[in-house]
PDB file of C-alpha atoms in Angstrom:
ATOM      1  CA  MET A   1     -18.841  50.233  16.170  1.00 98.00           C
ATOM      2  CA  GLN A   2     -21.156  50.031  13.174  1.00 98.00           C
ATOM      3  CA  VAL A   3     -23.906  47.421  13.456  1.00 98.00           C
ATOM      4  CA  ILE A   4     -25.326  45.817  10.307  1.00 98.00           C
ATOM      5  CA  SER A   5     -28.094  43.200  10.326  1.00 98.00           C
ATOM      6  CA  ILE A   6     -28.453  40.972   7.234  1.00 98.00           C
ATOM      7  CA  ILE A   7     -32.199  40.417   7.031  1.00 97.00           C
ATOM      8  CA  SER A   8     -34.947  38.846   4.949  1.00 94.00           C
ATOM      9  CA  THR A   9     -38.180  37.142   5.902  1.00 92.00           C
ATOM     10  CA  LYS A  10     -37.511  34.753   3.029  1.00 88.00           C
ATOM     11  CA  GLY A  11     -34.972  31.968   3.397  1.00 87.00           C
ATOM     12  CA  GLY A  12     -32.394  31.012   0.790  1.00 88.00           C
ATOM     13  CA  VAL A  13     -31.579  34.462  -0.466  1.00 92.00           C
ATOM     14  CA  GLY A  14     -27.911  34.440   0.632  1.00 95.00           C
ATOM     15  CA  LYS A  15     -27.895  36.160   4.031  1.00 97.00           C
ATOM     16  CA  THR A  16     -25.245  33.888   5.589  1.00 97.00           C
ATOM     17  CA  THR A  17     -22.979  33.994   2.558  1.00 97.00           C
ATOM     18  CA  THR A  18     -23.251  37.775   2.498  1.00 98.00           C
ATOM     19  CA  ALA A  19     -22.416  38.057   6.208  1.00 98.00           C
ATOM     20  CA  ALA A  20     -19.439  35.692   5.958  1.00 98.00           C
ATOM     21  CA  ASN A  21     -17.930  37.340   2.906  1.00 98.00           C
ATOM     22  CA  LEU A  22     -18.437  40.908   4.196  1.00 98.00           C
ATOM     23  CA  GLY A  23     -16.871  39.879   7.504  1.00 98.00           C
ATOM     24  CA  GLY A  24     -13.952  38.231   5.805  1.00 98.00           C
ATOM     25  CA  ILE A  25     -13.041  41.123   3.537  1.00 98.00           C
ATOM     26  CA  ALA A  26     -13.543  43.672   6.315  1.00 98.00           C
ATOM     27  CA  ALA A  27     -11.159  41.710   8.573  1.00 98.00           C
ATOM     28  CA  ASP A  28      -8.575  41.504   5.783  1.00 97.00           C
ATOM     29  CA  ALA A  29      -8.922  45.289   5.356  1.00 97.00           C
ATOM     30  CA  GLY A  30      -7.845  45.738   8.956  1.00 96.00           C
ATOM     31  CA  LEU A  31     -11.191  46.179  10.677  1.00 98.00           C
ATOM     32  CA  ARG A  32     -12.000  44.451  13.953  1.00 98.00           C
ATOM     33  CA  VAL A  33     -15.079  42.418  13.023  1.00 98.00           C
ATOM     34  CA  LEU A  34     -17.555  40.466  15.138  1.00 98.00           C
ATOM     35  CA  LEU A  35     -20.052  38.083  13.542  1.00 98.00           C
ATOM     36  CA  LEU A  36     -23.226  37.319  15.493  1.00 98.00           C
ATOM     37  CA  ASP A  37     -25.148  34.244  14.386  1.00 98.00           C
ATOM     38  CA  LEU A  38     -28.838  34.663  15.314  1.00 96.00           C
ATOM     39  CA  ASP A  39     -30.101  31.936  13.038  1.00 93.00           C
ATOM     40  CA  VAL A  40     -31.373  28.790  14.793  1.00 89.00           C
ATOM     41  CA  GLN A  41     -29.779  26.911  11.882  1.00 89.00           C
ATOM     42  CA  PRO A  42     -26.171  27.817  12.712  1.00 92.00           C
ATOM     43  CA  THR A  43     -24.725  27.948   9.216  1.00 94.00           C
ATOM     44  CA  LEU A  44     -22.600  31.047   9.868  1.00 97.00           C
ATOM     45  CA  SER A  45     -21.251  29.414  13.041  1.00 97.00           C
ATOM     46  CA  SER A  46     -19.732  26.634  10.933  1.00 96.00           C
ATOM     47  CA  TYR A  47     -18.681  28.716   7.901  1.00 97.00           C
ATOM     48  CA  PHE A  48     -15.124  29.452   9.107  1.00 98.00           C
ATOM     49  CA  ALA A  49     -12.735  27.188  10.936  1.00 97.00           C
ATOM     50  CA  LEU A  50     -12.252  28.273  14.543  1.00 97.00           C
ATOM     51  CA  GLN A  51      -8.914  29.005  16.153  1.00 97.00           C
ATOM     52  CA  SER A  52     -10.523  28.918  19.590  1.00 96.00           C
ATOM     53  CA  ARG A  53     -14.055  28.060  20.597  1.00 96.00           C
ATOM     54  CA  VAL A  54     -15.769  29.066  23.840  1.00 97.00           C
ATOM     55  CA  PRO A  55     -18.756  27.161  25.250  1.00 93.00           C
ATOM     56  CA  GLY A  56     -21.090  30.154  25.264  1.00 96.00           C
ATOM     57  CA  GLY A  57     -22.934  31.895  22.469  1.00 97.00           C
ATOM     58  CA  ILE A  58     -26.111  33.765  21.652  1.00 97.00           C
ATOM     59  CA  TYR A  59     -28.116  31.791  24.231  1.00 97.00           C
ATOM     60  CA  GLU A  60     -25.962  32.952  27.152  1.00 97.00           C
ATOM     61  CA  LEU A  61     -25.830  36.484  25.755  1.00 98.00           C
ATOM     62  CA  LEU A  62     -29.598  36.911  25.304  1.00 97.00           C
ATOM     63  CA  ALA A  63     -31.081  34.550  27.897  1.00 96.00           C
ATOM     64  CA  PHE A  64     -28.724  35.378  30.790  1.00 95.00           C
ATOM     65  CA  ASN A  65     -27.420  38.811  29.774  1.00 94.00           C
ATOM     66  CA  GLU A  66     -23.897  37.366  29.942  1.00 95.00           C
ATOM     67  CA  GLN A  67     -21.408  40.237  29.616  1.00 94.00           C
ATOM     68  CA  GLU A  68     -18.084  38.446  29.983  1.00 96.00           C
ATOM     69  CA  ARG A  69     -16.700  38.478  26.463  1.00 96.00           C
ATOM     70  CA  THR A  70     -14.293  35.609  27.099  1.00 95.00           C
ATOM     71  CA  ARG A  71     -17.344  33.369  27.681  1.00 96.00           C
ATOM     72  CA  LEU A  72     -19.147  34.552  24.528  1.00 98.00           C
ATOM     73  CA  ILE A  73     -16.664  35.184  21.720  1.00 98.00           C
ATOM     74  CA  SER A  74     -14.953  32.475  19.657  1.00 98.00           C
ATOM     75  CA  HIS A  75     -12.106  33.345  17.289  1.00 98.00           C
ATOM     76  CA  THR A  76     -11.955  32.264  13.658  1.00 98.00           C
ATOM     77  CA  VAL A  77      -8.729  31.476  11.837  1.00 97.00           C
ATOM     78  CA  ILE A  78      -9.160  34.754   9.927  1.00 97.00           C
ATOM     79  CA  GLU A  79      -7.140  37.388  11.796  1.00 96.00           C
ATOM     80  CA  GLY A  80      -9.448  40.104  13.172  1.00 97.00           C
ATOM     81  CA  LEU A  81     -12.648  38.070  12.624  1.00 98.00           C
ATOM     82  CA  ASP A  82     -14.500  36.851  15.755  1.00 98.00           C
ATOM     83  CA  LEU A  83     -17.790  35.052  16.187  1.00 98.00           C
ATOM     84  CA  ILE A  84     -20.627  34.655  18.680  1.00 98.00           C
ATOM     85  CA  LEU A  85     -21.960  31.176  17.945  1.00 98.00           C
ATOM     86  CA  SER A  86     -25.588  30.227  17.496  1.00 97.00           C
ATOM     87  CA  ASN A  87     -26.310  27.698  20.247  1.00 96.00           C
ATOM     88  CA  ASP A  88     -30.072  28.013  20.618  1.00 94.00           C
ATOM     89  CA  ASP A  89     -30.606  24.565  19.098  1.00 88.00           C
ATOM     90  CA  LYS A  90     -34.030  24.153  20.746  1.00 87.00           C
ATOM     91  CA  GLY A  91     -35.287  27.506  19.528  1.00 89.00           C
ATOM     92  CA  GLN A  92     -36.072  28.792  23.022  1.00 94.00           C
ATOM     93  CA  LEU A  93     -34.921  32.363  22.625  1.00 96.00           C
ATOM     94  CA  ASN A  94     -37.878  33.507  20.544  1.00 94.00           C
ATOM     95  CA  THR A  95     -40.318  32.470  23.257  1.00 95.00           C
ATOM     96  CA  LEU A  96     -38.149  33.874  26.019  1.00 95.00           C
ATOM     97  CA  LEU A  97     -37.743  37.268  24.358  1.00 96.00           C
ATOM     98  CA  LEU A  98     -41.392  37.416  23.346  1.00 93.00           C
ATOM     99  CA  HIS A  99     -42.412  37.446  26.997  1.00 94.00           C
ATOM    100  CA  ALA A 100     -39.504  39.566  28.316  1.00 94.00           C
ATOM    101  CA  PRO A 101     -40.255  43.257  28.946  1.00 93.00           C
ATOM    102  CA  ASP A 102     -37.082  44.252  27.104  1.00 95.00           C
ATOM    103  CA  GLY A 103     -37.210  41.417  24.547  1.00 94.00           C
ATOM    104  CA  ARG A 104     -36.960  43.400  21.317  1.00 96.00           C
ATOM    105  CA  LEU A 105     -34.423  45.805  22.819  1.00 97.00           C
ATOM    106  CA  ARG A 106     -32.204  43.314  24.643  1.00 97.00           C
ATOM    107  CA  LEU A 107     -29.463  43.110  22.034  1.00 98.00           C
ATOM    108  CA  ARG A 108     -29.449  46.899  21.630  1.00 98.00           C
ATOM    109  CA  ASN A 109     -28.977  47.255  25.381  1.00 97.00           C
ATOM    110  CA  LEU A 110     -26.094  44.774  25.389  1.00 97.00           C
ATOM    111  CA  LEU A 111     -24.085  46.386  22.569  1.00 97.00           C
ATOM    112  CA  PRO A 112     -21.925  48.559  24.889  1.00 97.00           C
ATOM    113  CA  ILE A 113     -19.946  45.494  25.994  1.00 97.00           C
ATOM    114  CA  PHE A 114     -18.691  45.078  22.409  1.00 98.00           C
ATOM    115  CA  ARG A 115     -18.335  48.682  21.175  1.00 97.00           C
ATOM    116  CA  PRO A 116     -14.811  49.391  22.478  1.00 97.00           C
ATOM    117  CA  HIS A 117     -13.437  46.217  20.937  1.00 98.00           C
ATOM    118  CA  TYR A 118     -14.856  46.095  17.416  1.00 98.00           C
ATOM    119  CA  ASP A 119     -15.309  48.358  14.404  1.00 98.00           C
ATOM    120  CA  LEU A 120     -18.027  46.311  12.742  1.00 98.00           C
ATOM    121  CA  LEU A 121     -20.735  43.928  14.013  1.00 98.00           C
ATOM    122  CA  LEU A 122     -22.499  41.822  11.372  1.00 98.00           C
ATOM    123  CA  ILE A 123     -25.684  40.032  12.453  1.00 98.00           C
ATOM    124  CA  ASP A 124     -26.916  37.036  10.484  1.00 98.00           C
ATOM    125  CA  THR A 125     -30.621  36.390  11.002  1.00 97.00           C
ATOM    126  CA  GLN A 126     -33.132  33.630  10.284  1.00 92.00           C
ATOM    127  CA  GLY A 127     -35.288  33.780   7.175  1.00 90.00           C
ATOM    128  CA  ALA A 128     -38.591  34.176   8.960  1.00 89.00           C
ATOM    129  CA  ARG A 129     -40.437  36.852  10.892  1.00 91.00           C
ATOM    130  CA  SER A 130     -39.593  36.552  14.583  1.00 94.00           C
ATOM    131  CA  VAL A 131     -38.834  38.480  17.744  1.00 96.00           C
ATOM    132  CA  LEU A 132     -35.149  37.730  17.150  1.00 96.00           C
ATOM    133  CA  LEU A 133     -35.294  39.337  13.723  1.00 96.00           C
ATOM    134  CA  GLU A 134     -37.065  42.445  15.072  1.00 97.00           C
ATOM    135  CA  MET A 135     -34.525  42.617  17.874  1.00 98.00           C
ATOM    136  CA  ALA A 136     -31.655  42.510  15.416  1.00 98.00           C
ATOM    137  CA  VAL A 137     -33.077  45.299  13.291  1.00 98.00           C
ATOM    138  CA  LEU A 138     -33.746  47.516  16.274  1.00 98.00           C
ATOM    139  CA  ALA A 139     -30.090  47.087  17.360  1.00 98.00           C
ATOM    140  CA  SER A 140     -28.739  48.011  13.944  1.00 98.00           C
ATOM    141  CA  ASP A 141     -27.410  51.128  12.261  1.00 98.00           C
ATOM    142  CA  LEU A 142     -28.229  49.630   8.878  1.00 97.00           C
ATOM    143  CA  ALA A 143     -30.302  46.710   7.620  1.00 98.00           C
ATOM    144  CA  LEU A 144     -29.017  44.933   4.521  1.00 98.00           C
ATOM    145  CA  SER A 145     -31.447  42.690   2.634  1.00 96.00           C
ATOM    146  CA  PRO A 146     -30.288  40.374  -0.169  1.00 95.00           C
ATOM    147  CA  VAL A 147     -32.960  39.920  -2.850  1.00 91.00           C
ATOM    148  CA  THR A 148     -32.694  37.503  -5.723  1.00 89.00           C
ATOM    149  CA  PRO A 149     -33.826  38.844  -9.133  1.00 84.00           C
ATOM    150  CA  GLU A 150     -37.042  36.793  -9.221  1.00 80.00           C
ATOM    151  CA  ILE A 151     -40.559  38.173  -9.167  1.00 75.00           C
ATOM    152  CA  LEU A 152     -41.644  35.925  -6.261  1.00 78.00           C
ATOM    153  CA  ALA A 153     -38.650  37.082  -4.224  1.00 79.00           C
ATOM    154  CA  ALA A 154     -39.512  40.702  -4.952  1.00 78.00           C
ATOM    155  CA  ARG A 155     -43.115  40.140  -3.827  1.00 80.00           C
ATOM    156  CA  GLU A 156     -41.966  38.378  -0.643  1.00 85.00           C
ATOM    157  CA  PHE A 157     -39.606  41.243   0.130  1.00 85.00           C
ATOM    158  CA  ARG A 158     -42.446  43.720  -0.103  1.00 82.00           C
ATOM    159  CA  ARG A 159     -44.869  41.559   1.873  1.00 87.00           C
ATOM    160  CA  GLY A 160     -42.437  40.432   4.532  1.00 91.00           C
ATOM    161  CA  THR A 161     -39.313  42.560   5.007  1.00 91.00           C
ATOM    162  CA  LEU A 162     -40.928  45.906   4.196  1.00 89.00           C
ATOM    163  CA  GLN A 163     -43.872  45.052   6.469  1.00 92.00           C
ATOM    164  CA  LEU A 164     -41.421  44.282   9.267  1.00 94.00           C
ATOM    165  CA  MET A 165     -39.822  47.718   8.896  1.00 93.00           C
ATOM    166  CA  GLN A 166     -43.228  49.375   8.986  1.00 91.00           C
ATOM    167  CA  ASP A 167     -44.284  47.372  12.048  1.00 94.00           C
ATOM    168  CA  ILE A 168     -41.317  48.499  14.131  1.00 95.00           C
ATOM    169  CA  ALA A 169     -41.752  52.153  13.174  1.00 93.00           C
ATOM    170  CA  PRO A 170     -43.654  52.930  16.439  1.00 95.00           C
ATOM    171  CA  TYR A 171     -40.366  52.491  18.340  1.00 95.00           C
ATOM    172  CA  ARG A 172     -39.652  56.043  17.221  1.00 95.00           C
ATOM    173  CA  ARG A 173     -41.801  57.066  20.166  1.00 94.00           C
ATOM    174  CA  LEU A 174     -39.053  55.626  22.372  1.00 92.00           C
ATOM    175  CA  GLY A 175     -36.390  57.574  20.500  1.00 95.00           C
ATOM    176  CA  ILE A 176     -35.337  54.517  18.460  1.00 95.00           C
ATOM    177  CA  ASP A 177     -35.391  55.106  14.730  1.00 93.00           C
ATOM    178  CA  PRO A 178     -35.558  51.978  12.547  1.00 93.00           C
ATOM    179  CA  PRO A 179     -32.376  51.756  10.494  1.00 96.00           C
ATOM    180  CA  PRO A 180     -32.247  52.563   6.773  1.00 95.00           C
ATOM    181  CA  LEU A 181     -32.728  49.556   4.579  1.00 95.00           C
ATOM    182  CA  GLN A 182     -30.437  48.721   1.657  1.00 95.00           C
ATOM    183  CA  LEU A 183     -31.233  46.095  -0.957  1.00 93.00           C
ATOM    184  CA  LEU A 184     -28.503  43.907  -2.395  1.00 94.00           C
ATOM    185  CA  ILE A 185     -29.480  42.211  -5.633  1.00 91.00           C
ATOM    186  CA  ASN A 186     -27.947  38.780  -5.283  1.00 93.00           C
ATOM    187  CA  ARG A 187     -27.283  35.822  -7.580  1.00 91.00           C
ATOM    188  CA  VAL A 188     -27.659  37.721 -10.809  1.00 88.00           C
ATOM    189  CA  HIS A 189     -27.357  35.644 -13.998  1.00 83.00           C
ATOM    190  CA  PRO A 190     -25.626  37.878 -16.545  1.00 72.00           C
ATOM    191  CA  VAL A 191     -27.318  36.300 -19.565  1.00 67.00           C
ATOM    192  CA  SER A 192     -30.855  36.383 -18.141  1.00 65.00           C
ATOM    193  CA  SER A 193     -33.020  39.131 -19.655  1.00 65.00           C
ATOM    194  CA  ASN A 194     -35.744  38.367 -17.105  1.00 66.00           C
ATOM    195  CA  ALA A 195     -33.318  38.967 -14.247  1.00 64.00           C
ATOM    196  CA  ARG A 196     -32.306  42.313 -15.744  1.00 70.00           C
ATOM    197  CA  LEU A 197     -35.944  43.344 -16.054  1.00 76.00           C
ATOM    198  CA  ILE A 198     -36.621  42.454 -12.432  1.00 72.00           C
ATOM    199  CA  GLN A 199     -33.502  44.299 -11.290  1.00 70.00           C
ATOM    200  CA  GLN A 200     -34.773  47.437 -13.011  1.00 78.00           C
ATOM    201  CA  ALA A 201     -38.285  46.862 -11.639  1.00 76.00           C
ATOM    202  CA  LEU A 202     -36.857  46.672  -8.113  1.00 75.00           C
ATOM    203  CA  ARG A 203     -34.972  49.956  -8.603  1.00 76.00           C
ATOM    204  CA  ASP A 204     -38.073  51.661 -10.021  1.00 79.00           C
ATOM    205  CA  LEU A 205     -40.305  50.250  -7.298  1.00 74.00           C
ATOM    206  CA  PHE A 206     -38.233  51.508  -4.402  1.00 73.00           C
ATOM    207  CA  SER A 207     -36.766  54.679  -5.897  1.00 71.00           C
ATOM    208  CA  THR A 208     -39.360  56.808  -4.084  1.00 73.00           C
ATOM    209  CA  GLU A 209     -39.535  54.769  -0.859  1.00 75.00           C
ATOM    210  CA  PRO A 210     -38.001  56.765   2.012  1.00 77.00           C
ATOM    211  CA  GLY A 211     -35.191  55.024   3.813  1.00 78.00           C
ATOM    212  CA  ILE A 212     -34.685  52.351   1.113  1.00 87.00           C
ATOM    213  CA  VAL A 213     -31.694  52.220  -1.213  1.00 89.00           C
ATOM    214  CA  VAL A 214     -31.033  49.666  -3.930  1.00 89.00           C
ATOM    215  CA  LEU A 215     -27.271  49.205  -4.023  1.00 92.00           C
ATOM    216  CA  ASP A 216     -25.404  49.693  -7.287  1.00 90.00           C
ATOM    217  CA  THR A 217     -23.214  46.641  -6.621  1.00 94.00           C
ATOM    218  CA  ARG A 218     -24.781  43.344  -7.628  1.00 91.00           C
ATOM    219  CA  ILE A 219     -23.624  39.863  -6.721  1.00 95.00           C
ATOM    220  CA  PRO A 220     -23.362  37.601  -9.788  1.00 93.00           C
ATOM    221  CA  ALA A 221     -24.414  33.978  -9.766  1.00 93.00           C
ATOM    222  CA  ILE A 222     -20.938  32.426 -10.139  1.00 95.00           C
ATOM    223  CA  GLU A 223     -19.550  29.228  -8.694  1.00 95.00           C
ATOM    224  CA  ALA A 224     -16.861  31.065  -6.684  1.00 96.00           C
ATOM    225  CA  TYR A 225     -19.345  31.696  -3.846  1.00 97.00           C
ATOM    226  CA  PRO A 226     -20.289  28.055  -3.113  1.00 96.00           C
ATOM    227  CA  ARG A 227     -16.650  27.096  -3.730  1.00 97.00           C
ATOM    228  CA  ALA A 228     -15.496  29.572  -1.089  1.00 97.00           C
ATOM    229  CA  SER A 229     -18.051  28.195   1.369  1.00 97.00           C
ATOM    230  CA  THR A 230     -16.767  24.675   0.738  1.00 97.00           C
ATOM    231  CA  GLN A 231     -13.213  25.834   1.397  1.00 97.00           C
ATOM    232  CA  ALA A 232     -14.330  27.813   4.532  1.00 97.00           C
ATOM    233  CA  LEU A 233     -12.831  30.998   3.096  1.00 97.00           C
ATOM    234  CA  PRO A 234     -14.151  34.450   2.199  1.00 97.00           C
ATOM    235  CA  VAL A 235     -14.811  34.557  -1.510  1.00 97.00           C
ATOM    236  CA  HIS A 236     -12.391  37.434  -2.224  1.00 97.00           C
ATOM    237  CA  ARG A 237      -9.552  35.077  -1.252  1.00 96.00           C
ATOM    238  CA  VAL A 238     -10.822  32.308  -3.518  1.00 96.00           C
ATOM    239  CA  GLU A 239     -11.361  34.201  -6.780  1.00 96.00           C
ATOM    240  CA  TYR A 240      -9.225  37.300  -7.070  1.00 90.00           C
ATOM    241  CA  GLN A 241      -8.886  37.274 -10.876  1.00 92.00           C
ATOM    242  CA  ARG A 242     -11.630  37.074 -13.459  1.00 92.00           C
ATOM    243  CA  PRO A 243     -11.466  33.821 -15.409  1.00 92.00           C
ATOM    244  CA  LYS A 244     -10.769  34.212 -19.110  1.00 90.00           C
ATOM    245  CA  GLY A 245     -13.866  34.419 -21.243  1.00 86.00           C
ATOM    246  CA  ARG A 246     -16.215  35.485 -18.434  1.00 88.00           C
ATOM    247  CA  VAL A 247     -17.996  38.806 -18.522  1.00 87.00           C
ATOM    248  CA  THR A 248     -18.729  39.169 -14.809  1.00 90.00           C
ATOM    249  CA  PRO A 249     -15.973  40.614 -12.612  1.00 93.00           C
ATOM    250  CA  ALA A 250     -13.885  38.576 -10.175  1.00 96.00           C
ATOM    251  CA  ALA A 251     -15.384  37.952  -6.767  1.00 96.00           C
ATOM    252  CA  PHE A 252     -12.592  40.046  -5.266  1.00 97.00           C
ATOM    253  CA  ASP A 253     -13.621  43.081  -7.318  1.00 96.00           C
ATOM    254  CA  THR A 254     -17.304  42.600  -6.527  1.00 97.00           C
ATOM    255  CA  MET A 255     -16.760  42.284  -2.772  1.00 98.00           C
ATOM    256  CA  GLN A 256     -14.356  45.223  -2.764  1.00 97.00           C
ATOM    257  CA  ALA A 257     -16.900  47.393  -4.584  1.00 97.00           C
ATOM    258  CA  LEU A 258     -19.724  46.273  -2.269  1.00 98.00           C
ATOM    259  CA  SER A 259     -17.653  47.029   0.826  1.00 98.00           C
ATOM    260  CA  CYS A 260     -16.737  50.511  -0.398  1.00 98.00           C
ATOM    261  CA  GLU A 261     -20.411  51.195  -1.185  1.00 97.00           C
ATOM    262  CA  LEU A 262     -21.690  49.921   2.151  1.00 98.00           C
ATOM    263  CA  PHE A 263     -18.915  51.419   4.295  1.00 97.00           C
ATOM    264  CA  PRO A 264     -17.724  54.654   2.673  1.00 97.00           C
ATOM    265  CA  ALA A 265     -15.941  55.724   5.876  1.00 97.00           C
ATOM    266  CA  TRP A 266     -13.603  52.752   5.413  1.00 98.00           C
ATOM    267  CA  ALA A 267     -13.360  52.891   1.623  1.00 97.00           C
ATOM    268  CA  SER A 268      -9.648  53.748   1.748  1.00 96.00           C
ATOM    269  CA  ALA A 269      -8.896  50.587   3.716  1.00 96.00           C
ATOM    270  CA  PHE A 270     -10.849  48.413   1.260  1.00 96.00           C
ATOM    271  CA  SER A 271      -9.198  50.183  -1.727  1.00 94.00           C
ATOM    272  CA  LEU A 272      -5.747  49.314  -0.311  1.00 92.00           C
ATOM    273  CA  LEU A 273      -6.506  45.592  -0.422  1.00 93.00           C
ATOM    274  CA  GLN A 274      -4.565  43.851  -3.158  1.00 85.00           C
ATOM    275  CA  ALA A 275      -6.026  40.866  -4.961  1.00 77.00           C
ATOM    276  CA  GLY A 276      -4.444  37.664  -3.687  1.00 72.00           C
ATOM    277  CA  ALA A 277      -2.822  39.364  -0.657  1.00 68.00           C
ATOM    278  CA  HIS A 278      -4.416  38.387   2.669  1.00 65.00           C
ATOM    279  CA  ARG A 279      -2.729  40.648   5.130  1.00 50.00           C
ATOM    280  CA  ARG A 280      -4.331  43.280   7.328  1.00 45.00           C
ATOM    281  CA  VAL A 281      -3.495  46.855   6.347  1.00 40.00           C
ATOM    282  CA  GLY A 282      -4.498  48.523   9.589  1.00 38.00           C
ATOM    283  CA  PRO A 283      -7.778  50.163  10.619  1.00 35.00           C
TER     284      PRO A 283
END
């Protein structure tokens, strides 16, 4: 099971949308996908309609070390896409984990209960520095950080997200290497020269940073993404052909390219997906 945390210490950069759309296309490609909503604002928990909902969620998992999957995992209407709901509405988990001896490692230690049953775990996190965010990163094989092409967003990324990665580096003494960090440039306006300059500045800035990769795939600022959210569907199902007269590719093509870049081991499964066809092709 590959574990990916979608992280940023800045809110509003598109973490939940990224998690939902990656989970949706991965499930349609035949992978067994589990979404874990660690945000106290449970947007991911309400993104997809649920086929079945269990009473438990992240609170039972992290506060009580609940290991019975039937009490933790709800099932979305997307075949192969499951969800652990955010139900820490009072925000108690941060305080609880802050004072627990295993607080930042608790999720990492609980992953074996999910590994035999899923190929991919996607963790949506809150847009602020917290114990929960550090815990998610330390449980991950890869951290994915959406960054909007704005100079203030780039500065916040350096000040917040990069600082987080540096602060957890001492866990190497326990044999836990912080995951590599990949940057996803999100909400790119194709006609904005300023956005293009900032994209290039981001690539230049982090080209020599060890463990940091700026992804080639960029997410354009097109209305298909909010429309997909409104319809409670992954965006590759909503826009699978490029509208006439538009330069940017269809959302299907963008998400397919992003998935192949992020998950090269499963690139053949993503490549087999046909635009407009929503059937699983097998893992």
